[in-house]
XYZ file of C-alpha atoms in Angstrom:
757
model
C -84.731 40.424 -6.115
C -83.443 40.491 -9.669
C -86.915 39.807 -10.986
C -88.354 42.697 -8.928
C -85.548 44.933 -10.026
C -86.157 44.279 -13.725
C -89.898 44.693 -13.349
C -89.623 47.978 -11.489
C -86.678 49.154 -13.529
C -88.459 48.237 -16.725
C -91.282 50.520 -15.717
C -88.845 53.320 -15.054
C -86.942 52.715 -18.241
C -90.125 52.949 -20.275
C -89.975 56.700 -19.815
C -86.485 56.827 -21.297
C -87.109 54.373 -24.145
C -90.304 56.151 -25.186
C -88.497 59.482 -25.188
C -86.086 58.470 -27.948
C -86.897 58.350 -31.605
C -87.086 55.035 -33.471
C -83.585 54.807 -34.828
C -81.856 51.638 -35.982
C -79.893 51.489 -32.760
C -83.065 51.543 -30.634
C -82.746 47.884 -29.677
C -79.129 48.376 -28.619
C -80.169 51.295 -26.409
C -82.937 49.219 -24.786
C -80.514 46.382 -24.119
C -78.051 48.831 -22.621
C -80.858 50.226 -20.475
C -81.793 46.764 -19.205
C -78.142 46.076 -18.410
C -78.058 49.219 -16.284
C -81.364 48.337 -14.640
C -79.937 45.062 -13.324
C -77.258 47.078 -11.578
C -79.774 49.367 -9.863
C -79.443 49.556 -6.121
C -82.566 48.192 -4.469
C -82.917 51.625 -2.885
C -83.416 53.080 -6.377
C -86.204 50.598 -7.068
C -87.806 51.095 -3.652
C -87.822 54.862 -3.917
C -89.195 54.768 -7.449
C -92.543 53.754 -5.957
C -92.780 56.931 -3.878
C -94.966 59.094 -6.008
C -97.431 61.698 -4.919
C -100.588 62.533 -6.770
C -99.991 66.153 -6.033
C -99.313 68.192 -9.123
C -97.378 71.342 -9.325
C -99.368 74.428 -8.584
C -98.464 76.573 -11.516
C -100.854 79.385 -10.573
C -101.904 79.617 -14.193
C -105.636 79.024 -13.554
C -106.190 81.616 -10.872
C -109.375 83.699 -10.676
C -109.200 87.107 -12.306
C -109.235 88.865 -8.951
C -106.038 87.095 -7.897
C -104.459 87.676 -11.318
C -105.140 91.415 -11.010
C -103.656 91.456 -7.500
C -100.508 89.670 -8.723
C -100.270 92.024 -11.693
C -100.291 95.049 -9.369
C -97.729 93.441 -7.030
C -95.455 92.570 -9.961
C -95.106 96.281 -10.790
C -93.223 96.788 -7.532
C -90.949 93.770 -7.908
C -90.243 93.102 -11.583
C -90.113 96.379 -13.502
C -87.858 98.689 -11.512
C -84.899 98.139 -13.842
C -86.580 98.602 -17.214
C -88.772 101.354 -15.749
C -85.804 103.515 -14.742
C -83.952 103.087 -18.059
C -85.255 106.475 -19.385
C -82.919 108.056 -16.818
C -79.813 107.245 -18.863
C -80.620 105.825 -22.337
C -80.409 109.000 -24.453
C -77.112 110.019 -22.858
C -75.732 106.546 -23.632
C -76.781 106.717 -27.292
C -75.395 110.229 -27.914
C -72.242 110.466 -25.755
C -70.797 113.109 -28.134
C -73.997 115.039 -28.741
C -76.592 114.980 -31.532
C -74.989 115.689 -34.904
C -78.097 115.558 -37.103
C -81.660 116.345 -36.063
C -83.049 113.407 -38.051
C -80.872 111.052 -36.011
C -83.399 111.412 -33.201
C -86.099 109.787 -35.350
C -83.809 106.920 -36.282
C -82.803 106.327 -32.674
C -86.414 106.583 -31.467
C -87.442 104.056 -34.110
C -84.652 101.739 -32.923
C -85.838 102.060 -29.324
C -89.476 101.499 -30.313
C -88.880 98.323 -32.314
C -86.247 96.958 -29.923
C -88.737 97.149 -27.067
C -91.433 95.508 -29.201
C -89.190 92.712 -30.512
C -87.145 91.797 -27.453
C -89.104 93.007 -24.448
C -92.660 92.431 -25.644
C -92.558 89.588 -28.185
C -89.559 87.626 -26.917
C -89.851 87.903 -23.159
C -93.519 88.704 -22.475
C -95.029 86.321 -25.032
C -92.398 83.611 -25.727
C -89.772 83.187 -23.009
C -92.269 83.176 -20.138
C -93.711 79.961 -21.592
C -90.312 78.225 -21.317
C -90.624 78.078 -17.535
C -89.596 75.255 -15.233
C -92.797 74.344 -13.371
C -93.557 78.027 -12.963
C -89.997 79.241 -12.338
C -87.761 81.223 -14.662
C -84.126 82.177 -15.083
C -80.992 80.719 -16.602
C -80.811 77.716 -14.289
C -84.529 77.064 -14.770
C -83.946 76.771 -18.539
C -80.944 74.524 -17.900
C -82.885 72.202 -15.589
C -85.776 72.093 -18.080
C -83.426 71.010 -20.867
C -81.706 68.450 -18.609
C -85.006 66.773 -17.803
C -85.828 66.201 -21.450
C -82.287 65.139 -22.333
C -79.811 63.432 -20.017
C -77.433 66.360 -20.316
C -76.795 67.057 -16.637
C -73.300 66.515 -15.223
C -74.657 66.227 -11.665
C -73.379 62.835 -10.432
C -76.156 61.970 -7.967
C -78.957 61.475 -10.490
C -81.362 58.620 -9.723
C -84.110 57.025 -11.746
C -86.681 57.672 -9.022
C -86.172 61.424 -9.289
C -88.390 61.348 -12.362
C -91.190 60.037 -10.152
C -91.446 63.275 -8.183
C -94.830 64.739 -9.046
C -93.337 68.138 -9.917
C -90.980 66.575 -12.473
C -93.671 66.822 -15.156
C -91.668 64.997 -17.811
C -93.469 64.208 -21.035
C -92.118 61.858 -23.650
C -91.068 63.832 -26.754
C -92.929 63.133 -29.982
C -91.594 60.656 -32.504
C -92.566 62.867 -35.404
C -89.703 65.288 -35.744
C -86.115 64.296 -36.330
C -84.756 67.658 -35.240
C -85.845 67.070 -31.654
C -84.263 63.624 -31.585
C -81.051 64.914 -33.160
C -80.609 67.698 -30.597
C -81.449 65.323 -27.749
C -78.953 62.757 -29.031
C -76.252 65.420 -29.369
C -76.725 66.625 -25.779
C -76.807 63.095 -24.373
C -73.992 61.447 -26.316
C -71.400 64.211 -26.568
C -69.674 65.009 -23.304
C -68.345 68.215 -24.797
C -71.948 69.302 -25.466
C -72.809 68.676 -21.790
C -69.817 70.714 -20.635
C -70.654 73.499 -23.106
C -74.262 73.596 -21.891
C -73.105 73.842 -18.281
C -70.503 76.488 -19.154
C -73.059 78.653 -20.979
C -75.427 78.295 -18.006
C -72.684 79.427 -15.642
C -71.806 82.326 -17.953
C -75.429 83.458 -18.054
C -75.644 83.177 -14.283
C -72.446 85.203 -13.859
C -73.813 87.902 -16.158
C -77.061 88.116 -14.190
C -75.015 88.482 -10.995
C -73.055 91.168 -12.839
C -76.381 92.911 -13.442
C -76.872 92.798 -9.683
C -73.694 94.857 -9.335
C -74.163 97.295 -12.201
C -77.889 98.022 -11.798
C -77.580 99.722 -8.382
C -74.575 101.721 -9.585
C -76.051 103.126 -12.785
C -79.587 103.577 -11.412
C -78.549 105.445 -8.264
C -75.888 107.542 -10.055
C -78.403 108.558 -12.743
C -81.109 109.437 -10.238
C -78.838 111.364 -7.865
C -77.372 113.245 -10.825
C -80.610 115.213 -10.996
C -79.422 117.355 -8.095
C -77.203 119.220 -10.559
C -80.221 120.868 -12.160
C -80.738 122.776 -8.902
C -77.169 122.822 -7.595
C -74.897 123.159 -10.624
C -71.861 123.607 -8.374
C -71.920 119.908 -7.493
C -69.328 117.956 -9.469
C -68.943 114.302 -10.390
C -67.078 113.542 -7.163
C -69.861 114.880 -4.942
C -72.532 112.979 -6.904
C -70.378 109.862 -6.672
C -70.002 110.029 -2.868
C -73.718 110.677 -2.331
C -74.424 107.596 -4.470
C -71.920 105.507 -2.504
C -73.638 106.405 0.786
C -77.043 105.413 -0.641
C -75.613 102.131 -1.963
C -74.032 101.206 1.378
C -77.302 101.906 3.195
C -79.186 99.871 0.591
C -77.023 96.798 1.184
C -77.066 97.209 4.948
C -80.850 96.852 5.091
C -80.841 93.610 3.103
C -80.519 91.538 6.279
C -84.004 92.655 7.324
C -85.582 90.996 4.337
C -86.360 94.014 2.214
C -87.698 91.840 -0.597
C -90.799 91.652 1.575
C -91.100 95.404 1.191
C -91.121 94.820 -2.576
C -94.848 94.159 -2.408
C -95.332 97.655 -0.964
C -93.142 99.158 -3.700
C -95.958 98.848 -6.264
C -97.548 102.247 -5.407
C -94.211 104.039 -5.808
C -93.404 102.438 -9.160
C -97.002 102.847 -10.314
C -96.615 106.568 -9.563
C -93.289 106.507 -11.431
C -94.796 104.916 -14.557
C -97.763 107.293 -14.469
C -95.440 110.289 -14.065
C -93.057 109.429 -16.919
C -96.049 108.697 -19.160
C -97.717 112.054 -18.405
C -94.430 113.953 -18.807
C -93.893 112.127 -22.085
C -97.333 113.162 -23.329
C -96.672 116.756 -22.207
C -93.320 116.970 -24.061
C -94.758 115.215 -27.112
C -97.629 117.698 -27.390
C -95.606 120.805 -26.523
C -92.375 120.376 -28.462
C -92.754 118.173 -31.555
C -95.652 115.754 -32.165
C -93.956 114.943 -35.463
C -91.716 112.378 -33.746
C -94.644 109.959 -34.208
C -93.079 109.373 -37.636
C -90.506 107.171 -35.864
C -92.963 104.256 -36.009
C -91.841 103.987 -39.631
C -88.844 101.581 -39.562
C -87.381 103.270 -42.670
C -85.927 105.886 -40.330
C -83.667 103.135 -38.952
C -82.359 102.484 -42.467
C -81.773 106.176 -43.046
C -80.010 106.474 -39.678
C -77.554 103.710 -40.545
C -76.955 105.042 -44.034
C -76.205 108.489 -42.660
C -73.983 107.473 -39.738
C -72.668 104.015 -40.751
C -70.140 102.899 -38.089
C -71.299 105.498 -35.558
C -74.858 104.175 -35.850
C -73.650 100.637 -35.183
C -71.676 101.817 -32.137
C -74.760 103.650 -30.818
C -76.555 100.286 -30.515
C -74.601 99.891 -27.274
C -76.697 102.739 -25.892
C -79.970 101.564 -27.442
C -79.731 98.219 -25.623
C -79.949 100.083 -22.309
C -83.669 100.636 -22.976
C -84.069 96.849 -22.567
C -82.298 96.468 -19.229
C -84.447 94.494 -16.844
C -86.237 92.455 -19.521
C -84.633 89.306 -18.087
C -86.178 90.162 -14.700
C -89.602 89.291 -16.122
C -88.430 85.717 -16.568
C -86.242 85.497 -13.458
C -89.034 86.676 -11.132
C -91.746 84.527 -12.724
C -91.791 82.180 -9.720
C -93.268 84.924 -7.524
C -96.212 85.562 -9.864
C -97.687 83.853 -12.918
C -97.503 84.324 -16.675
C -100.832 86.073 -17.117
C -100.206 88.603 -14.327
C -96.847 89.628 -15.795
C -98.255 89.816 -19.324
C -101.107 91.972 -18.055
C -98.926 94.443 -16.139
C -96.412 94.585 -19.005
C -98.955 95.366 -21.696
C -101.247 97.677 -19.721
C -98.779 99.655 -17.576
C -95.097 99.199 -18.385
C -94.949 99.108 -22.187
C -97.184 102.164 -22.810
C -95.438 104.204 -20.085
C -91.870 103.727 -21.289
C -92.851 104.189 -24.936
C -94.554 107.500 -24.089
C -91.514 108.514 -22.036
C -89.097 107.928 -24.935
C -91.342 109.671 -27.478
C -91.611 112.637 -25.117
C -87.829 112.784 -24.639
C -87.265 112.659 -28.397
C -89.788 115.474 -28.904
C -88.021 117.585 -26.269
C -84.581 116.939 -27.785
C -85.786 118.039 -31.221
C -85.931 121.546 -29.747
C -83.134 121.246 -27.153
C -80.389 119.067 -28.613
C -77.838 120.551 -26.211
C -79.575 118.862 -23.223
C -78.979 115.296 -24.404
C -76.559 114.528 -21.540
C -79.324 115.208 -18.983
C -82.387 114.471 -21.091
C -84.626 113.085 -18.366
C -84.257 115.853 -15.801
C -84.053 118.649 -18.378
C -87.358 117.591 -19.923
C -89.256 117.665 -16.612
C -91.562 120.697 -16.260
C -90.189 122.996 -13.555
C -93.243 122.910 -11.213
C -92.957 119.121 -10.747
C -89.160 118.879 -10.834
C -88.466 118.144 -7.154
C -91.356 115.702 -6.685
C -90.095 113.819 -9.759
C -86.557 113.880 -8.387
C -87.723 112.190 -5.171
C -89.766 109.612 -7.092
C -86.797 108.965 -9.422
C -84.418 108.275 -6.507
C -86.973 105.949 -4.892
C -87.539 104.166 -8.223
C -83.767 103.736 -8.671
C -83.477 102.200 -5.200
C -86.371 99.848 -5.977
C -84.718 98.843 -9.266
C -81.525 98.094 -7.347
C -83.451 96.092 -4.750
C -85.078 93.941 -7.429
C -81.731 92.943 -8.977
C -80.115 92.305 -5.575
C -82.983 89.982 -4.654
C -82.706 88.258 -8.047
C -78.968 87.769 -7.408
C -79.683 86.094 -4.070
C -82.203 83.804 -5.772
C -79.884 82.762 -8.597
C -76.978 82.098 -6.201
C -79.299 79.876 -4.153
C -80.195 77.937 -7.319
C -76.503 77.571 -8.197
C -75.638 76.259 -4.724
C -78.501 73.774 -4.851
C -77.275 72.331 -8.166
C -73.656 72.024 -7.011
C -72.403 74.913 -9.135
C -71.496 77.402 -6.418
C -69.621 77.163 -3.104
C -71.737 76.647 0.010
C -73.173 79.853 1.455
C -75.651 80.478 4.225
C -79.149 81.188 2.937
C -81.285 83.059 5.462
C -85.041 82.968 4.887
C -86.323 86.284 6.167
C -90.011 85.397 6.066
C -92.047 82.341 6.972
C -94.773 83.276 4.507
C -92.876 84.100 1.308
C -90.210 81.672 0.116
C -88.591 84.212 -2.212
C -87.507 86.424 0.652
C -83.928 85.305 1.236
C -80.708 86.935 2.310
C -77.191 85.597 1.733
C -74.675 87.443 3.963
C -71.535 86.545 1.997
C -73.052 87.483 -1.369
C -74.507 90.697 0.043
C -71.088 91.792 1.327
C -69.369 90.992 -1.962
C -72.073 92.818 -3.948
C -71.729 95.883 -1.734
C -67.944 95.995 -2.088
C -68.201 95.474 -5.848
C -70.862 98.194 -6.233
C -68.867 100.695 -4.202
C -65.689 99.826 -6.122
C -67.387 100.182 -9.523
C -69.000 103.492 -8.527
C -65.713 104.913 -7.257
C -63.901 103.653 -10.349
C -66.267 104.994 -13.009
C -67.817 108.050 -11.263
C -70.230 108.723 -14.180
C -72.914 106.742 -15.985
C -71.288 106.935 -19.427
C -68.700 104.172 -18.985
C -71.025 102.350 -16.615
C -73.492 102.170 -19.493
C -70.863 100.442 -21.637
C -70.269 97.832 -18.930
C -73.982 97.414 -18.317
C -74.708 96.904 -22.016
C -72.308 93.955 -22.304
C -73.884 92.159 -19.341
C -77.381 92.676 -20.766
C -76.413 91.583 -24.296
C -74.792 88.357 -23.087
C -77.849 87.443 -21.015
C -80.107 88.070 -24.027
C -78.082 85.882 -26.389
C -77.696 83.049 -23.866
C -81.435 83.026 -23.167
C -82.155 82.945 -26.908
C -79.710 80.059 -27.393
C -81.445 78.005 -24.706
C -84.842 79.044 -26.043
C -83.996 77.702 -29.511
C -83.021 74.361 -27.927
C -86.365 74.326 -26.087
C -88.217 75.179 -29.308
C -86.524 72.376 -31.232
C -86.329 69.618 -28.611
C -89.306 70.200 -26.306
C -91.912 72.359 -28.036
C -91.195 70.856 -31.505
C -91.888 74.244 -33.062
C -92.195 74.505 -36.827
C -88.670 74.906 -38.205
C -89.743 77.939 -40.285
C -90.859 79.759 -37.133
C -87.544 78.931 -35.451
C -85.639 80.305 -38.462
C -87.824 83.438 -38.357
C -86.999 83.904 -34.639
C -83.267 83.503 -35.271
C -83.241 85.889 -38.242
C -85.166 88.627 -36.408
C -84.812 88.606 -32.631
C -81.661 86.473 -32.580
C -79.915 88.578 -35.221
C -80.890 91.817 -33.460
C -79.438 90.550 -30.172
C -76.153 89.539 -31.775
C -75.983 92.975 -33.419
C -76.351 94.505 -29.973
C -73.662 92.168 -28.611
C -71.213 93.070 -31.379
C -71.767 96.758 -30.692
C -71.209 96.607 -26.928
C -68.089 94.470 -27.384
C -66.630 97.327 -29.453
C -66.585 99.353 -26.219
C -64.556 96.725 -24.399
C -61.802 99.125 -23.342
C -64.265 101.885 -22.408
C -65.660 100.027 -19.416
C -67.010 96.986 -21.234
C -64.287 94.786 -19.782
C -65.767 94.992 -16.260
C -68.619 92.455 -16.639
C -66.403 90.146 -18.724
C -63.643 90.116 -16.113
C -66.220 89.592 -13.388
C -67.898 86.812 -15.395
C -64.530 85.112 -15.965
C -63.842 85.112 -12.214
C -67.351 83.869 -11.378
C -67.364 81.134 -14.026
C -63.919 79.965 -12.846
C -65.147 79.716 -9.253
C -68.330 77.915 -10.288
C -66.575 75.496 -12.636
C -63.808 74.651 -10.146
C -66.348 74.015 -7.401
C -68.536 71.878 -9.670
C -65.505 69.915 -10.917
C -64.256 69.215 -7.387
C -67.753 68.301 -6.235
C -68.209 65.799 -9.075
C -64.771 64.220 -8.610
C -65.326 63.863 -4.871
C -68.697 62.231 -5.436
C -67.279 59.842 -8.024
C -64.556 58.811 -5.547
C -67.149 58.097 -2.851
C -69.258 56.108 -5.303
C -66.314 53.987 -6.470
C -65.215 53.326 -2.869
C -68.601 52.919 -1.201
C -68.995 50.333 1.565
C -69.809 46.919 0.128
C -72.464 44.618 1.559
C -69.764 42.187 2.724
C -67.910 44.950 4.586
C -71.127 46.092 6.248
C -71.937 42.518 7.342
C -68.434 42.172 8.800
C -68.803 45.398 10.777
C -72.262 44.561 12.097
C -71.297 41.013 13.101
C -68.246 42.196 15.050
C -69.165 41.642 18.713
C -66.304 43.900 19.847
C -68.157 46.963 18.533
C -70.618 48.093 21.237
C -73.913 49.896 20.511
C -74.412 53.328 22.101
C -78.015 54.333 23.001
C -78.728 57.224 20.611
C -80.027 57.944 17.130
C -77.135 59.050 14.922
C -77.709 60.998 11.701
C -74.648 60.374 9.521
C -74.536 63.109 6.880
C -73.055 62.127 3.519
C -73.344 63.420 -0.050
C -73.457 59.893 -1.506
C -76.952 58.722 -2.436
C -75.922 55.479 -4.187
C -74.759 53.495 -1.155
C -72.873 54.027 2.100
C -69.968 56.453 2.068
C -66.402 55.231 2.819
C -66.427 57.754 5.674
C -68.371 55.101 7.629
C -65.479 52.615 7.645
C -63.121 55.435 8.638
C -65.437 56.224 11.534
C -65.591 52.596 12.714
C -61.802 52.288 12.501
C -61.274 55.345 14.729
C -64.339 55.147 16.978
C -65.061 51.433 17.532
C -68.677 51.948 18.586
C -72.010 52.280 16.822
C -75.177 54.031 17.853
C -78.301 51.946 18.382
C -80.010 53.555 15.412
C -77.880 54.881 12.560
C -79.400 56.807 9.640
C -77.212 57.757 6.662
C -78.687 61.077 5.529
C -77.997 62.442 2.049
C -79.194 65.973 1.275
C -79.885 65.977 -2.427
C -80.931 68.800 -4.756
C -82.965 67.963 -7.830
C -83.029 69.926 -11.069
C -86.619 70.976 -10.399
C -87.943 73.995 -8.533
C -89.823 72.310 -5.672
C -90.283 68.863 -4.134
C -93.557 68.259 -2.234
C -92.976 67.605 1.478
C -94.574 64.152 1.313
C -92.022 63.121 -1.329
C -89.004 64.712 0.320
C -87.843 61.832 2.556
C -87.157 58.410 1.073
C -85.885 55.560 3.265
C -84.336 52.135 2.863
C -83.155 49.729 5.500
C -79.542 48.563 5.300
C -78.697 45.122 3.972
C -78.959 43.436 7.379
C -82.391 43.019 8.932
C -83.006 44.594 12.335
C -79.552 46.139 12.343
C -80.925 49.588 13.185
C -79.150 51.029 10.129
C -81.122 52.951 7.517
C -80.407 55.057 4.472
C -82.341 58.270 3.890
C -82.259 60.673 0.949
C -83.740 64.120 1.603
C -84.641 65.736 -1.711
C -85.003 69.462 -2.266
C -85.795 71.522 -5.329
C -83.563 74.490 -6.080
C -86.239 76.881 -4.732
C -87.111 74.878 -1.634
C -86.235 76.355 1.743
C -84.190 74.139 4.050
C -86.216 73.101 7.074
C -85.366 74.351 10.533
C -83.291 71.783 12.414
C -85.846 70.923 15.116
C -88.609 70.536 12.560
C -86.263 68.545 10.320
C -85.466 66.108 13.150
C -89.155 65.645 13.976
C -90.204 65.063 10.369
C -87.292 62.684 9.702
C -88.068 60.536 12.772
C -91.784 60.505 11.920
C -91.037 59.452 8.337
C -88.648 56.777 9.617
C -91.396 55.320 11.795
C -93.819 55.457 8.884
C -91.288 53.573 6.785
C -90.886 50.885 9.449
C -94.678 50.488 9.661
C -95.063 50.421 5.897
C -96.017 46.939 4.731
C -94.554 47.609 1.285
C -91.066 47.736 2.772
C -90.973 43.992 2.683
C -91.443 43.871 -1.091
C -88.077 45.514 -1.669
C -86.078 43.564 0.862
C -83.152 41.407 -0.217
C -85.060 38.104 0.141
C -88.167 39.246 -1.704
C -90.369 38.831 1.366
C -93.771 40.434 0.808
C -94.892 40.808 4.437
C -93.695 42.635 7.522
C -93.622 40.923 10.921
C -95.673 43.041 13.311
C -93.576 42.061 16.281
C -90.417 43.159 14.515
C -92.072 46.456 13.619
C -92.922 47.052 17.269
C -89.355 46.222 18.278
C -87.808 48.572 15.714
C -90.135 51.486 16.494
C -89.633 50.823 20.181
C -85.874 50.921 19.642
C -86.129 54.309 17.909
C -88.313 55.773 20.678
C -86.149 54.360 23.453
C -82.858 55.550 21.993
C -84.240 59.060 21.436
C -85.482 59.120 25.017
C -82.205 57.861 26.501
C -79.563 59.285 24.197
C -81.286 61.817 21.945
C -80.107 62.575 18.408
C -76.440 62.860 17.482
C -74.864 64.033 14.232
C -71.918 62.476 12.421
C -70.201 64.126 9.477
C -67.052 63.721 7.425
C -64.270 66.304 7.429
C -62.798 65.537 4.033
C -59.549 66.638 2.453
C -59.519 66.369 -1.328
C -56.174 66.067 -3.121
C -55.159 65.048 -6.622
C -53.725 61.560 -6.954
C -50.013 61.077 -7.500
C -50.172 60.531 -11.271
C -52.277 63.610 -11.983
C -51.118 66.276 -14.388
C -50.203 69.813 -13.405
C -53.575 71.293 -14.387
C -55.550 68.821 -12.273
C -53.220 69.241 -9.285
C -53.526 73.019 -9.526
C -57.323 72.933 -9.767
C -57.853 70.399 -6.961
C -54.958 71.046 -4.577
C -54.958 74.826 -4.891
C -58.206 76.302 -6.206
C -60.764 73.785 -4.918
C -59.030 73.372 -1.556
C -58.864 77.156 -1.160
C -62.573 77.479 -1.917
C -63.400 74.747 0.626
C -61.478 76.625 3.304
C -63.168 79.938 2.499
C -66.791 78.852 2.409
C -69.093 77.874 5.239
C -68.781 74.349 6.530
C -71.599 71.884 6.031
C -72.709 71.981 9.669
C -73.122 75.768 9.448
C -75.247 75.527 6.317
C -77.557 72.943 7.918
C -77.532 74.646 11.351
C -76.366 71.488 13.085
C -75.792 72.020 16.846
C -72.076 71.722 17.651
C -72.703 70.065 21.013
C -74.190 67.051 19.247
C -71.751 66.864 16.327
C -68.881 64.426 15.759
C -66.666 64.878 12.683
C -64.561 62.145 11.073
C -61.456 63.074 9.066
C -60.758 61.410 5.724
C -58.557 62.132 2.697
C -59.774 61.573 -0.863
C -57.163 61.062 -3.581
C -58.966 61.709 -6.829
């Protein structure tokens, strides 16, 4: 057994040894690795062999016809936010009116180069390449980094997880010291791991904040166009109309409106065409001379002329970039080429023409800056454009709400968010999900923010802070990817930091200046969200560590199984536990209170990996318990953070089928405790017959722990407050495990246990 373990473990460890640079302490690290390998559970070694030849379908080599189709569909899903930004950008830049006519050229130049630098170069051509097996977003970047450096704080990591075909881990090059230095820092400094997780949570909280602010500012801006025809309407009336639209928008989420996103493309295509044509019309009619804004010297002149006021106005300029992060977050629904195509051919030209047209109009009508978009619309097409604008604003809101659902699902899967119920609203499209609790909270937050702010001016300040934080966090992670994974030339990295990075931090400094003018909203919200996420993750890790330290030993299991006073009940029992490295102490608590065992007992651990998807054939991994023919098995069910949980009936069928396959598998004998390399056919027939008979006579039962987590007696005040108050309160508020997994109550038995951590 030890020989097998070292042989198999050595193969696994080769990946880790090869991925470190050749430092003087290399031999010490290898020896440490071999010491850990000898301690590997035989389950780890057994499951390491389960590897599929199936690669990840990245959709990057699709035929041009499919790429064009995806590009058209992406218009309706990805670009609603950035496409509707012309509704409110100019008003956000000039809240007190235009003081100097030349300021328009400076601002237009700022908008032009900001869109080119951050939207086009950074997101369309750089960030999209930093995807996690085809998926994007803050957690995707985090999981990508954690696969190349052991920086994850998730306690249930196993060596065999790297054998999943979608893991796609490549050993970093030995050539560059920078990559090795960053990797070593992330792996060896616990503070660096905590900081990485904290920044990930902060970025996630800011994206969720976008999901609150986008519907508010988009709908308020669009509905505000009514004033052009009905000037008697005040802010209060516009506010209440917007609130009604927002409530209706959130009420239809349960029907899976993300599915409708694919039919949104014609509406947004009409929107982009309309704003482009209106932009060309205003450009030609009012002042074609605004084309001079392509000269970046106008930015210099603008700052020289206005100094501090110009810096403050950057908080309005950043609004032209809202929704850029959606390109990356929604990458999993499309592919890189389709998004690049739609961005360059449709979105970028349309919004640039729209801003140039607005600037040309304002050169002649500076007094209309507060309502630039609607004032610049030619009268004959005003009402059709108003309808299209409201529809586009609703679509923009829908896109961010769907993105919020997706990122919460990722957070739950990686143990960084309390358990919520994820409803998959379509059998054909995995991205179509609905989370009732999150939807309700988003609706209440949106209504509260709309009622509190009433107008888009202060909302723009709040929105700008959320956007700026997401930009800077993405750039920070991107630099780590450039250094550690891509091994980019250091001069190119410095160039990125001094251009795009510096511009983003300038934007961040500007929006923070407006902290008291509404900017505090996303920061307060982010603080609450990060606190919830960190407390949940901390409690989850401490609970897991307690189970691991107190797992059932082989001797205790032998004692239980050899006790003739414990009868066997005819049924297959699925004992749910979070522990993947052994048998949970809940089992001994169960035996002590219910002195009976089911004929077949399977310890099931639902485990989420830091990858987007796990192929179905690699999802279930089995191991028989220490005692032969005991009818006790261990099973780890692995999901990626984008995988949909299987329906319960299908889950039961697949699990039993995989269990039978495992029993039939001749290779099972190679990993057994006595090193036997063959499987007795008669024993196989008996074990499969036992499974079939128990299912026929007793069916499938579910066992689950009802745990209470408290801080141990010697804990400090901070730990007691976090565990006994905050974590316990969160556990009471969220859905229970059986609700999340849709376990039938009639077949469920729960065992109470208290963990002192």
